[in-house]
mmCIF file of C-alpha atoms in Angstrom:
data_model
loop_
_atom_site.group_PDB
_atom_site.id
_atom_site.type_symbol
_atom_site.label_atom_id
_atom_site.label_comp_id
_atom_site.label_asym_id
_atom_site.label_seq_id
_atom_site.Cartn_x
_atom_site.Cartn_y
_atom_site.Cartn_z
ATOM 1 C CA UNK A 6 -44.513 -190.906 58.451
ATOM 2 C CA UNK A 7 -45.962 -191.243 54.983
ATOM 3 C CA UNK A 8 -48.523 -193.577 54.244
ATOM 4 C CA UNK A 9 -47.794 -196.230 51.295
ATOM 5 C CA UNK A 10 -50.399 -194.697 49.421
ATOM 6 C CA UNK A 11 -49.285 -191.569 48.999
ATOM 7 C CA UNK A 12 -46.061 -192.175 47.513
ATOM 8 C CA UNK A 13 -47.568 -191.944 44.307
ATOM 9 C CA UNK A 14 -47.058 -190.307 40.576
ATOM 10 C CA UNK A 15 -49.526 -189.694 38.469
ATOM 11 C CA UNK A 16 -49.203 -188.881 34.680
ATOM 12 C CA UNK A 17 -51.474 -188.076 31.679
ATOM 13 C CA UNK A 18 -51.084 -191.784 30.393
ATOM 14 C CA UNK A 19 -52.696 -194.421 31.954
ATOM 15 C CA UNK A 20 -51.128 -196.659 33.401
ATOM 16 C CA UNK A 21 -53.117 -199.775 32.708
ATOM 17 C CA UNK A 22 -52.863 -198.524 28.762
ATOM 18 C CA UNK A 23 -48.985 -198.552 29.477
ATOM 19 C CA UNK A 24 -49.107 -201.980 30.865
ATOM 20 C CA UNK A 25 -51.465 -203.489 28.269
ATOM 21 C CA UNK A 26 -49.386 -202.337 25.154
ATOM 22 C CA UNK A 27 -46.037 -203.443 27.039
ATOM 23 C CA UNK A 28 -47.358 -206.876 26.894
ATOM 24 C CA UNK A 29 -49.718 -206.981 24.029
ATOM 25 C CA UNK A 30 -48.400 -203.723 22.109
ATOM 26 C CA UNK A 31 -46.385 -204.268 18.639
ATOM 27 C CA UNK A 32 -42.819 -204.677 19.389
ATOM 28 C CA UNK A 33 -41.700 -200.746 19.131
ATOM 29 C CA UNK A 34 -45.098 -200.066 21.784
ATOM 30 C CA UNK A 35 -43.787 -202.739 24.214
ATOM 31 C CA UNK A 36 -40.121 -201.236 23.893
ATOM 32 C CA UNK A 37 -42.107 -197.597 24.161
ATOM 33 C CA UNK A 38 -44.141 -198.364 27.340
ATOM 34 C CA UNK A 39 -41.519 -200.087 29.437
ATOM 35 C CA UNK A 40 -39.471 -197.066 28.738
ATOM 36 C CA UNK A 41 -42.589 -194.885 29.766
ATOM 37 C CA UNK A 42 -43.350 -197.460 32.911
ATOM 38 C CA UNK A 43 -39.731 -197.304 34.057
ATOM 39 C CA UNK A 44 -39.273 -193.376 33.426
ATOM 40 C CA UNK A 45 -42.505 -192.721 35.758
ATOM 41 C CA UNK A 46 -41.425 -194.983 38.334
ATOM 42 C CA UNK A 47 -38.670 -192.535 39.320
ATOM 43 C CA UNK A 48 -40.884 -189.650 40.291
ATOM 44 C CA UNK A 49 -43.437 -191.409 42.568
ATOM 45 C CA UNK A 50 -42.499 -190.323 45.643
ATOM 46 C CA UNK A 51 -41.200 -186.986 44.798
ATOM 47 C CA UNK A 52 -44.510 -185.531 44.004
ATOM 48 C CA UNK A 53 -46.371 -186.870 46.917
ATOM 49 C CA UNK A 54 -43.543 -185.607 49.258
ATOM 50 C CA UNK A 55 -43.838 -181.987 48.022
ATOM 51 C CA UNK A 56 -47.162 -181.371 48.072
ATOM 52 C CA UNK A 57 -47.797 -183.386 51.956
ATOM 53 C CA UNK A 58 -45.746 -180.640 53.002
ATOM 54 C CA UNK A 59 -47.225 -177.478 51.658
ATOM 55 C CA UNK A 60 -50.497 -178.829 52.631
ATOM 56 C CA UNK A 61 -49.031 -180.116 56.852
ATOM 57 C CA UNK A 62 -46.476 -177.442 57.408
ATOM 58 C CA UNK A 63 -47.931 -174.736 54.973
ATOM 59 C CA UNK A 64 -44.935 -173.781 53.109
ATOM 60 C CA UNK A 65 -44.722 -172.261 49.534
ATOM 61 C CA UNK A 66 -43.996 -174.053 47.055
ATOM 62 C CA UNK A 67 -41.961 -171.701 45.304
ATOM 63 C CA UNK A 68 -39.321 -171.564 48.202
ATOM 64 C CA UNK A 69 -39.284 -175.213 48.671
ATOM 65 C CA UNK A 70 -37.579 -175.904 45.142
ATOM 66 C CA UNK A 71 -36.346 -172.041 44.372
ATOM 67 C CA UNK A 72 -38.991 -170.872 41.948
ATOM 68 C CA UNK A 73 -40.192 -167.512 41.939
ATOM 69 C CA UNK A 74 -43.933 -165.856 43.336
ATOM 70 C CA UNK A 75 -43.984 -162.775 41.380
ATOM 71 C CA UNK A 76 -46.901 -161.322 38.886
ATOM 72 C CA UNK A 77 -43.569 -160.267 36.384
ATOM 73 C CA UNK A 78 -42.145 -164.308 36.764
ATOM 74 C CA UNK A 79 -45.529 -165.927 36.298
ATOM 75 C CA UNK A 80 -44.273 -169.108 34.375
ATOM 76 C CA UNK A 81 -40.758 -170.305 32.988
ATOM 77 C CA UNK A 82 -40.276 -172.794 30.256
ATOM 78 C CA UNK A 83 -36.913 -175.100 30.329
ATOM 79 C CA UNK A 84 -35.441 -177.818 27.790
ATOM 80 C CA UNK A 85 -34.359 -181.216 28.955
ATOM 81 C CA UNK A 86 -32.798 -181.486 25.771
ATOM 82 C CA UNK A 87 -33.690 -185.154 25.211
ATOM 83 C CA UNK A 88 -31.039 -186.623 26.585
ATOM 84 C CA UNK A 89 -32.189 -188.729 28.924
ATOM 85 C CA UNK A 90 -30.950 -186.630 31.844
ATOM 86 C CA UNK A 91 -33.078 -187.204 35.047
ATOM 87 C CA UNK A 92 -32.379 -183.692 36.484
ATOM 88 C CA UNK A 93 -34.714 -181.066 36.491
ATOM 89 C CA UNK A 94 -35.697 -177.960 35.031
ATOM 90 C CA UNK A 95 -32.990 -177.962 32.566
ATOM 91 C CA UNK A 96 -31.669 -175.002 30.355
ATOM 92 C CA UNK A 97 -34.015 -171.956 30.622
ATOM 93 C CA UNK A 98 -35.478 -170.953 27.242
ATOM 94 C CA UNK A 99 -38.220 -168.390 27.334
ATOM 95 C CA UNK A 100 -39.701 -166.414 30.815
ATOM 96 C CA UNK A 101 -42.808 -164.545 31.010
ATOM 97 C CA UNK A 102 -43.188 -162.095 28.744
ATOM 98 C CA UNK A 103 -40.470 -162.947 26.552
ATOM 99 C CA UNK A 104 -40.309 -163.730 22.597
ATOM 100 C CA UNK A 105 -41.412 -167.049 20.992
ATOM 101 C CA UNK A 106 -38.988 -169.644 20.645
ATOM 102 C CA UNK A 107 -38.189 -171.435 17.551
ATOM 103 C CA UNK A 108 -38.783 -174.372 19.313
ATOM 104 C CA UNK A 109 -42.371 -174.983 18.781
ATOM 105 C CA UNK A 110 -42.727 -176.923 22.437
ATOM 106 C CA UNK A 111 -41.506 -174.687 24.307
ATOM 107 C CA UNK A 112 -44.119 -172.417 22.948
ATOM 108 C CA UNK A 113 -47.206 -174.827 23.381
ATOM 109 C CA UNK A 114 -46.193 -175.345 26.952
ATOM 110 C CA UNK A 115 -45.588 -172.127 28.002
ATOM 111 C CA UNK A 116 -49.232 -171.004 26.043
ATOM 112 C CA UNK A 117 -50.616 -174.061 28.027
ATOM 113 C CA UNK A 118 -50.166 -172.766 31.153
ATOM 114 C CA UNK A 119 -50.754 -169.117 30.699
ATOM 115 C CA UNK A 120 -53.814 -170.063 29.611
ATOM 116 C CA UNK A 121 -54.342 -172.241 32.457
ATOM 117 C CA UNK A 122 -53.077 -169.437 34.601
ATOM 118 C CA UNK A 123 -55.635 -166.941 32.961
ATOM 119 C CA UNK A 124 -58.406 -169.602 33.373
ATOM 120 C CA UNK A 125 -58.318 -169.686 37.121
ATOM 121 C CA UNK A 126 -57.704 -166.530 37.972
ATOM 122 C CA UNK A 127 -60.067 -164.912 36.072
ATOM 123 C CA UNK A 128 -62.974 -167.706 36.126
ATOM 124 C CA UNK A 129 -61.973 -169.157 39.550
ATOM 125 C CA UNK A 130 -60.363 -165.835 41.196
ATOM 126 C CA UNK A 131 -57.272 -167.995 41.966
ATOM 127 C CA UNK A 132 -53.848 -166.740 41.969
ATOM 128 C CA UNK A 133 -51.946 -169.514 40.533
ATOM 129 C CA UNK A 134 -52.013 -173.405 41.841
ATOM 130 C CA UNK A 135 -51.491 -172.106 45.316
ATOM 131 C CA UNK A 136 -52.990 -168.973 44.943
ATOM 132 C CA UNK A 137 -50.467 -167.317 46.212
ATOM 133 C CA UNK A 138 -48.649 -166.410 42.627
ATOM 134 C CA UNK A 139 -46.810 -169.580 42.229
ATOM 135 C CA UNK A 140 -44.365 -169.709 39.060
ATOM 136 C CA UNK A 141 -45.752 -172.238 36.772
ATOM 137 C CA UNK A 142 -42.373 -174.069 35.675
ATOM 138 C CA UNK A 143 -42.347 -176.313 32.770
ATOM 139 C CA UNK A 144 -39.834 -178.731 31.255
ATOM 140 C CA UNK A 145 -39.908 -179.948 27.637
ATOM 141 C CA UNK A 146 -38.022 -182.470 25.715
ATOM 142 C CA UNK A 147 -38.089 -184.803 28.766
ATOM 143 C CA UNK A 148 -35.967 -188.161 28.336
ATOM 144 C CA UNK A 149 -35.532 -190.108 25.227
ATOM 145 C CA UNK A 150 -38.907 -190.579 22.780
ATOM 146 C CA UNK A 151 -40.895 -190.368 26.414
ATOM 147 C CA UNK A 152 -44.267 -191.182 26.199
ATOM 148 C CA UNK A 153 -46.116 -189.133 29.162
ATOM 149 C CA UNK A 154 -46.225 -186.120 30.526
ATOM 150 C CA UNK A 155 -46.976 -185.176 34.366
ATOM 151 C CA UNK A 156 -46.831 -182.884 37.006
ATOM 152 C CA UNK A 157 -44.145 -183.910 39.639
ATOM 153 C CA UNK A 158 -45.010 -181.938 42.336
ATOM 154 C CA UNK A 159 -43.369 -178.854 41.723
ATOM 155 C CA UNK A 160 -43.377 -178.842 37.974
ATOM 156 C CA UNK A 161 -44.898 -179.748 34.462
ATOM 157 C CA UNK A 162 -42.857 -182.362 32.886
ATOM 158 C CA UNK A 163 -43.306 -183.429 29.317
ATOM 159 C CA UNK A 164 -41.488 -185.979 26.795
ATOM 160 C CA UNK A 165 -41.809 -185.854 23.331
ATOM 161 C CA UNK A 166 -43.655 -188.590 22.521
ATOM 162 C CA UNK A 167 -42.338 -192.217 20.877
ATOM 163 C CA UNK A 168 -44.984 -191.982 17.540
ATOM 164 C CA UNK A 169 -45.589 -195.510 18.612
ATOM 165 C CA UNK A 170 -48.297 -194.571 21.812
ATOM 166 C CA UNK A 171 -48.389 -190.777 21.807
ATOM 167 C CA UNK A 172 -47.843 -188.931 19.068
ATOM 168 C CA UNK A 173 -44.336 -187.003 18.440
ATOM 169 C CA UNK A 174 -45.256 -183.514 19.831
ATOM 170 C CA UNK A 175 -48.777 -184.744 20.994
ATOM 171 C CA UNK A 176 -48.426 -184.051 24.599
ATOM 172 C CA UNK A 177 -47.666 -180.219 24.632
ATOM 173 C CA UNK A 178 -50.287 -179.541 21.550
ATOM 174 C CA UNK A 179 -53.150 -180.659 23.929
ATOM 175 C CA UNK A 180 -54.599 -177.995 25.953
ATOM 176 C CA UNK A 181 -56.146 -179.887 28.397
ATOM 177 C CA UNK A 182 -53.746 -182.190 29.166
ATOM 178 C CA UNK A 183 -51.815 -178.989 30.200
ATOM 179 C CA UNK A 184 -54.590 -178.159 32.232
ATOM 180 C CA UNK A 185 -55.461 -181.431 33.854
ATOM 181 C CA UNK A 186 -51.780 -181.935 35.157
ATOM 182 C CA UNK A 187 -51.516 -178.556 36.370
ATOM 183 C CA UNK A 188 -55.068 -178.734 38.142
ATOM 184 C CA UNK A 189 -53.119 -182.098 40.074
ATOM 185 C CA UNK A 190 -51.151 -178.852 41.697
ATOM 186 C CA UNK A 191 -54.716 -177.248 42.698
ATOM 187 C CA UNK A 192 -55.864 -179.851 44.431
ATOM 188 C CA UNK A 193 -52.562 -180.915 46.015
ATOM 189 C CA UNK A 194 -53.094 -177.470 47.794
ATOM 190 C CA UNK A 195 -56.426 -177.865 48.512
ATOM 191 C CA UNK A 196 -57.763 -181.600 49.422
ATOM 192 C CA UNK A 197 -55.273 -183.488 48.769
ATOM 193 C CA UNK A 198 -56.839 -186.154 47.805
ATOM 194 C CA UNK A 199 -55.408 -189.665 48.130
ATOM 195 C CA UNK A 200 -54.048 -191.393 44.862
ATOM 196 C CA UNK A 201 -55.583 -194.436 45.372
ATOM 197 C CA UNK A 202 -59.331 -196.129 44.558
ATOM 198 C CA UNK A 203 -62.269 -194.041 45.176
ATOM 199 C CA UNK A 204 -60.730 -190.722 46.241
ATOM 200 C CA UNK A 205 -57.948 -191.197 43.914
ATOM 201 C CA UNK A 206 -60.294 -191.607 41.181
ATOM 202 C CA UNK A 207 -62.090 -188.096 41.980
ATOM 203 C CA UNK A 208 -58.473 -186.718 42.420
ATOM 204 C CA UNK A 209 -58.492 -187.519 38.398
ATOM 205 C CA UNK A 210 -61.950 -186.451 37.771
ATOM 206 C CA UNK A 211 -61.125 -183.342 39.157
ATOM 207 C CA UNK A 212 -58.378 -182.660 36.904
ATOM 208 C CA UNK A 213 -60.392 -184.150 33.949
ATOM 209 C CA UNK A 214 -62.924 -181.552 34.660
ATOM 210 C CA UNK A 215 -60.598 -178.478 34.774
ATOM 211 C CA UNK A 216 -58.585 -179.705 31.884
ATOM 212 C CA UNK A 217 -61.784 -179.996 29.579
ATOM 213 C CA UNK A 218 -62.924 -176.116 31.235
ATOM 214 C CA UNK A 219 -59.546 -174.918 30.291
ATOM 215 C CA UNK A 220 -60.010 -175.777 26.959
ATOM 216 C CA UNK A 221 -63.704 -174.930 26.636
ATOM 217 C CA UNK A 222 -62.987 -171.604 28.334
ATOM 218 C CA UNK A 223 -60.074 -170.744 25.814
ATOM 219 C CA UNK A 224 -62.105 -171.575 22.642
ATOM 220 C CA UNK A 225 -65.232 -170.361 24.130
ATOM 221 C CA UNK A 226 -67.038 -173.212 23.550
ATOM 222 C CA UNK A 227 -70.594 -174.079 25.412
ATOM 223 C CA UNK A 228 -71.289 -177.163 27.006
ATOM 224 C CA UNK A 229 -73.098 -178.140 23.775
ATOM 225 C CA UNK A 230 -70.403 -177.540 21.443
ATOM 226 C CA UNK A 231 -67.214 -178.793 23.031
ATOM 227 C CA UNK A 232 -66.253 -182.491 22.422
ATOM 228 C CA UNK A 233 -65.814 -183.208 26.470
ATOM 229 C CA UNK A 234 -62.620 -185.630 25.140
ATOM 230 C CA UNK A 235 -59.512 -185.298 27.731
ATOM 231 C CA UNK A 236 -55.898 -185.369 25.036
ATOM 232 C CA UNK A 237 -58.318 -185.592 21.668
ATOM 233 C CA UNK A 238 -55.423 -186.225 18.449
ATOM 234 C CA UNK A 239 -52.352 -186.813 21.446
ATOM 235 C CA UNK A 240 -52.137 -190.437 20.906
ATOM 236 C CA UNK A 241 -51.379 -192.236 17.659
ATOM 237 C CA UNK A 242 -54.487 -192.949 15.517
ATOM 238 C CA UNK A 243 -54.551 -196.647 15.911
ATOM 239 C CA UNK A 244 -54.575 -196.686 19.633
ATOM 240 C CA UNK A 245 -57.958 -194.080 19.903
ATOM 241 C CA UNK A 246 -58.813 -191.118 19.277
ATOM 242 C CA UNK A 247 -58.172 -189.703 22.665
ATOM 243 C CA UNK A 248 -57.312 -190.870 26.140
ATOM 244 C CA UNK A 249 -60.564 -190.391 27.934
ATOM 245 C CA UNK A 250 -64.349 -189.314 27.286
ATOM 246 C CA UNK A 251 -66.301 -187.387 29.749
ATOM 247 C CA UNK A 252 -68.929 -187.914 27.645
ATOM 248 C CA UNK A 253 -69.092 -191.704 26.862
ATOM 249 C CA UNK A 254 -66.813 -192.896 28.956
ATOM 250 C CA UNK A 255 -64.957 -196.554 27.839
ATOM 251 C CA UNK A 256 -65.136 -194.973 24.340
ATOM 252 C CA UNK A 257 -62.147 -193.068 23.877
ATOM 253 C CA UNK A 258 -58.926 -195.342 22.759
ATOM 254 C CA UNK A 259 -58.684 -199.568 22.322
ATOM 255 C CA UNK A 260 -59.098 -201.279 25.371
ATOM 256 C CA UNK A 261 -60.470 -198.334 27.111
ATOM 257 C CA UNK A 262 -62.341 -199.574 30.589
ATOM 258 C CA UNK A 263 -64.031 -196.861 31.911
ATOM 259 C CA UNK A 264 -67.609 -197.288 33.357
ATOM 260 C CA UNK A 265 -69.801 -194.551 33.079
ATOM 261 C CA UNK A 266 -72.041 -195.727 36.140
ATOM 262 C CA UNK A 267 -71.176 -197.408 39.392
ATOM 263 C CA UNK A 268 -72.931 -200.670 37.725
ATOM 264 C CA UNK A 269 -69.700 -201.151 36.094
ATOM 265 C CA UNK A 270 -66.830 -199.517 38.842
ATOM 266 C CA UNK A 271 -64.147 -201.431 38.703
ATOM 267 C CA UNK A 272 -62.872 -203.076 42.145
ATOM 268 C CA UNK A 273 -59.197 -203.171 41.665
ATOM 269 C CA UNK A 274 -56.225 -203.476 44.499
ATOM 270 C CA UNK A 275 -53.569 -200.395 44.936
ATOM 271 C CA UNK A 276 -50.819 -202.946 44.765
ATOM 272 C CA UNK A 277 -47.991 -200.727 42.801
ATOM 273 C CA UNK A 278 -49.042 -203.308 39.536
ATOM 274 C CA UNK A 279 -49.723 -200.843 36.709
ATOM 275 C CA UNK A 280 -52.063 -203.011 35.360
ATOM 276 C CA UNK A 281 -54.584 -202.281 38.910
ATOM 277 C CA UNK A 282 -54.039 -198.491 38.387
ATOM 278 C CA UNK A 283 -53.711 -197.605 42.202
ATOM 279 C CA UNK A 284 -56.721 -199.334 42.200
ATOM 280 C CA UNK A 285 -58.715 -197.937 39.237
ATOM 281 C CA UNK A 286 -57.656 -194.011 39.597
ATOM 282 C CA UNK A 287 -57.941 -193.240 35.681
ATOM 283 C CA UNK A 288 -60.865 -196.311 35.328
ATOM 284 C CA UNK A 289 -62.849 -195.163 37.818
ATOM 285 C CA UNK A 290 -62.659 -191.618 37.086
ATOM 286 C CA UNK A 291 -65.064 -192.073 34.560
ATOM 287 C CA UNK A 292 -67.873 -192.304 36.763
ATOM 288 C CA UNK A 293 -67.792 -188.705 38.596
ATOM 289 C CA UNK A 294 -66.906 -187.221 35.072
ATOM 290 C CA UNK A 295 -69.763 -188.108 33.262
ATOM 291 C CA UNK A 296 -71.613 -187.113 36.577
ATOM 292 C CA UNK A 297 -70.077 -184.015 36.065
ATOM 293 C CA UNK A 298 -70.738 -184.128 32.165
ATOM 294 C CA UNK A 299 -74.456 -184.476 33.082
ATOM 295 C CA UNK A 300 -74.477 -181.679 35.271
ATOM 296 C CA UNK A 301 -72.980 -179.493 32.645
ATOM 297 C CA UNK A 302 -75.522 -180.343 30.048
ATOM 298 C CA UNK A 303 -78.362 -179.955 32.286
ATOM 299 C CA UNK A 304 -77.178 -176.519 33.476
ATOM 300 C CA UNK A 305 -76.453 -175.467 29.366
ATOM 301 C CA UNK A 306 -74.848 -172.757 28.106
ATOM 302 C CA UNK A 307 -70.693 -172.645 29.568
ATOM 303 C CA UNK A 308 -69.923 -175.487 31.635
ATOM 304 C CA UNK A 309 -67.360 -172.884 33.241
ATOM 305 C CA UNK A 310 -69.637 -170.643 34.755
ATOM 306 C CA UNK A 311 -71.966 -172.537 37.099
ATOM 307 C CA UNK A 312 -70.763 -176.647 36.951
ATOM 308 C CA UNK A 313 -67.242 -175.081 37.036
ATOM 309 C CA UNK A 314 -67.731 -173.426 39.833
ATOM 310 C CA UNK A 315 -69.802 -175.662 42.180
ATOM 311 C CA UNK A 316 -66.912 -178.091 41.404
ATOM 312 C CA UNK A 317 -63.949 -175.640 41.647
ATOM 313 C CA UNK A 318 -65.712 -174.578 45.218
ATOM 314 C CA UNK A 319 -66.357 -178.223 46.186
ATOM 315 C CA UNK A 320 -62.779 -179.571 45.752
ATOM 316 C CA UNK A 321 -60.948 -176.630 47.553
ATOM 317 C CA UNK A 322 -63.316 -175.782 50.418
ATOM 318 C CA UNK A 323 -65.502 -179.355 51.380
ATOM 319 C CA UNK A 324 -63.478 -182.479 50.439
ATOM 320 C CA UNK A 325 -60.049 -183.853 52.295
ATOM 321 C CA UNK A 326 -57.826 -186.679 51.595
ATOM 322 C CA UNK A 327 -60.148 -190.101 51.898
ATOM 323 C CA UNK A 328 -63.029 -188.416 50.582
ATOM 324 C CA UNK A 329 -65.109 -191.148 48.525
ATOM 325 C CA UNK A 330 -67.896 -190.658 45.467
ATOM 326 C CA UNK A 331 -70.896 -190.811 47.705
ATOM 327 C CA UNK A 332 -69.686 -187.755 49.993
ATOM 328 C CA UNK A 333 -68.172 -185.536 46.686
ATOM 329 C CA UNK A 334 -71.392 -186.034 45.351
ATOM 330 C CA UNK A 335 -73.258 -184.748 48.396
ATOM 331 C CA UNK A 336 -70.792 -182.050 48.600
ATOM 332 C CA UNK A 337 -71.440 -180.527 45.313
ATOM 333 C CA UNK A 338 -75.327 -181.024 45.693
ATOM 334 C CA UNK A 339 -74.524 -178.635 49.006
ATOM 335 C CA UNK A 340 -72.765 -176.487 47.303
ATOM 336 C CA UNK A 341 -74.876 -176.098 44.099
ATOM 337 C CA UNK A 342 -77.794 -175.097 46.004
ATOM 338 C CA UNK A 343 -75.587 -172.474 48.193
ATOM 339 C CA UNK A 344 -74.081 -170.420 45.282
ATOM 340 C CA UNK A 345 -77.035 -170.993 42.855
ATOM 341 C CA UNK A 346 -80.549 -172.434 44.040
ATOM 342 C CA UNK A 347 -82.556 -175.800 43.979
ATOM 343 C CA UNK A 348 -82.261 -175.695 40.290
ATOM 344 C CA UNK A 349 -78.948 -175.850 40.002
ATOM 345 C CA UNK A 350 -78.999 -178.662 42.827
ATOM 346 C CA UNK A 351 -81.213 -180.758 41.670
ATOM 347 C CA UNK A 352 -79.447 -180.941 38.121
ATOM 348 C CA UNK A 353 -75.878 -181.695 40.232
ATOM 349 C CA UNK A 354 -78.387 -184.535 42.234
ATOM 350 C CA UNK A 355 -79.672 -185.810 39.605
ATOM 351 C CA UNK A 356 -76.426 -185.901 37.578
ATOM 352 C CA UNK A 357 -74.989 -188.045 40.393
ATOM 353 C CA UNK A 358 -78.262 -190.670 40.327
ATOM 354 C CA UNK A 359 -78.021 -190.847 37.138
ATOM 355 C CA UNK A 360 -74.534 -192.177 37.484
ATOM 356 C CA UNK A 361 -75.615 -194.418 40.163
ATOM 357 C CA UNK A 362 -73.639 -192.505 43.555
ATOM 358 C CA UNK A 363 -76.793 -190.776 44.895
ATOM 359 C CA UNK A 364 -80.138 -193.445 45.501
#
């Protein structure tokens, strides 16, 4: 029997953004986020289904829903063909390997996840989101003007974008949103970590973390240099300049209410109201990412190479579903000091007191 909690969907946009411009927005946001609100809704179960059972039962999840494992069928890109079908993948356009399409989406999304592909296997050593070769399938042109985009448990999903909260094209040009969503497939197969308050919140830190290394790690960008912003340019200009900051969290778009310390977390029910986020999954978030942030800059040079990896090793070997801040933290303090040394753990310690977890 599944528990309430884990009937869950989670997308690039915010919920609690999606709520607050449905009933504040101008009139073609409100029309824009219901839309977006009601579209989600449909997939909340699926992707919680899919991934309880290759985690209980240990099946792949390429012969669940009939995609391939193969190194020559690594990823697949379809077209929903905006109109407003709800079945999935759609019409194939372009396989692995294959020409460019004219269809300029189809190209981002399939150059999204090869280089999300490339970026854990050759930074990570991990053979897809299951490592076991899994076909990273993606779906374009997703409903009607559809402002989100989201991994469903078996696949990337993206709409277009209404130009009223994201930006027509926005989701598919942003690398790490690519990456974040897809990362929600790593650690599916790893902790599964429950969508809801504290661990749900470091189920979206995590993917906030690998998003931002995909990106940093495809423009080879230090710790210094990169702009540690999760969908920087996807949303339209007068809403923010990006959907999160690792960096300064709260910061990033209008109405933004992430706390960057636990002086400032955010006690909010999981009571299926938008508004409360699953109780404060993308709000909370905030807190382990600049934690993680922190750690980064302390460390210097590629946040990939040592932060990365305490993290990457943290979420797939130490932490399970309930896991809350206080134990990640210890876990990747553990961790630090077993693949590095006490420098290296006492930056991820400190990173965490700063932040207000540790004491």
């Amino acid at each position: 029997m599944f528990s309430r909690r884990q009937h869950t969907h989670c997308s690039i946009a915010p919920p609690d953004l999606l709520a607050q411009l449905a009933i504040d927005g101008t009139s073609g946001q409100k029309e824009a986020a219901v839309r977006a609100l009601a579209t989600s809704a449909a997939f909340r179960q699926q992707r919680a289904v899919m991934g309880r059972l290759t985690r209980q039962f240990g099946l792949p999840m390429g012969q669940l829903v009939g995609f391939n494992i193969s190194a020559t069928r690594r990823l697949t890109v379809y077209d929903n063909q905006t109109k407003g079908r709800t079945f999935l993948p759609g019409v194939r356009i372009r396989g692995w390997g294959e020409p460019a399409s004219k269809d300029t989406s189809v190209n981002e999304a399939y150059d999204g996840s090869s280089e999300t592909y490339d970026f854990y296997q050759r930074v990570m050593g991990r053979n897809s989101l299951d490592d076991a070769g899994m076909e990273l399938v993606s779906s374009v042109h997703y409903g009607v003007a559809y402002d989100n985009a989201f991994w469903d448990g078996t696949q990337m999903v993206y709409g277009d974008g209404s130009g009223q909260i994201f930006q027509v094209g926005g989701l598919t040009r942003a690398l790490d949103v690519i990456g974040h969503e897809l990362t929600h497939g790593v650690t599916e197969f790893t902790a599964g970590l429950a969508y809801s308050k504290q661990s749900g919140a470091l189920n979206e830190s995590f993917s906030d973390v690998f998003g931002s290394l995909v990106k940093q790690y495809t423009l080879k960008q230090t710790a210094l240099e990169a702009d540690w912003l999760i969908g920087e340019g996807a949303l339209v200009p007068s809403l923010g300049k990006a959907l999160r900051s690792m960096k300064a969290p709260g910061t990033a778009y209008s109405g933004d209410r992430q706390p960057a310390t636990m002086d400032h977390y955010v006690e909010l029910p999981d009571d299926n109201d938008p508004r409360n986020d699953n109780g404060g999954v993308h709000i909370n978030s905030g807190i382990p990412n600049h934690a993680f942030y922190l750690a980064a800059m302390e460390m210097g040079g590629n946040a990939w190479e040592q932060a990365g990896k305490i993290w990457y090793r943290t979420l797939t070997t130490k932490l399970h579903a309930n896991t809350q801040f206080d134990e990640a933290a210890r876990s990747t303090v553990e961790v630090a000091g077993t693949l590095y040394g006490t420098a290296e753990a006492q930056a991820v310690e400190g990173a965490w007191r700063e932040v207000g977890v540790l004491p």
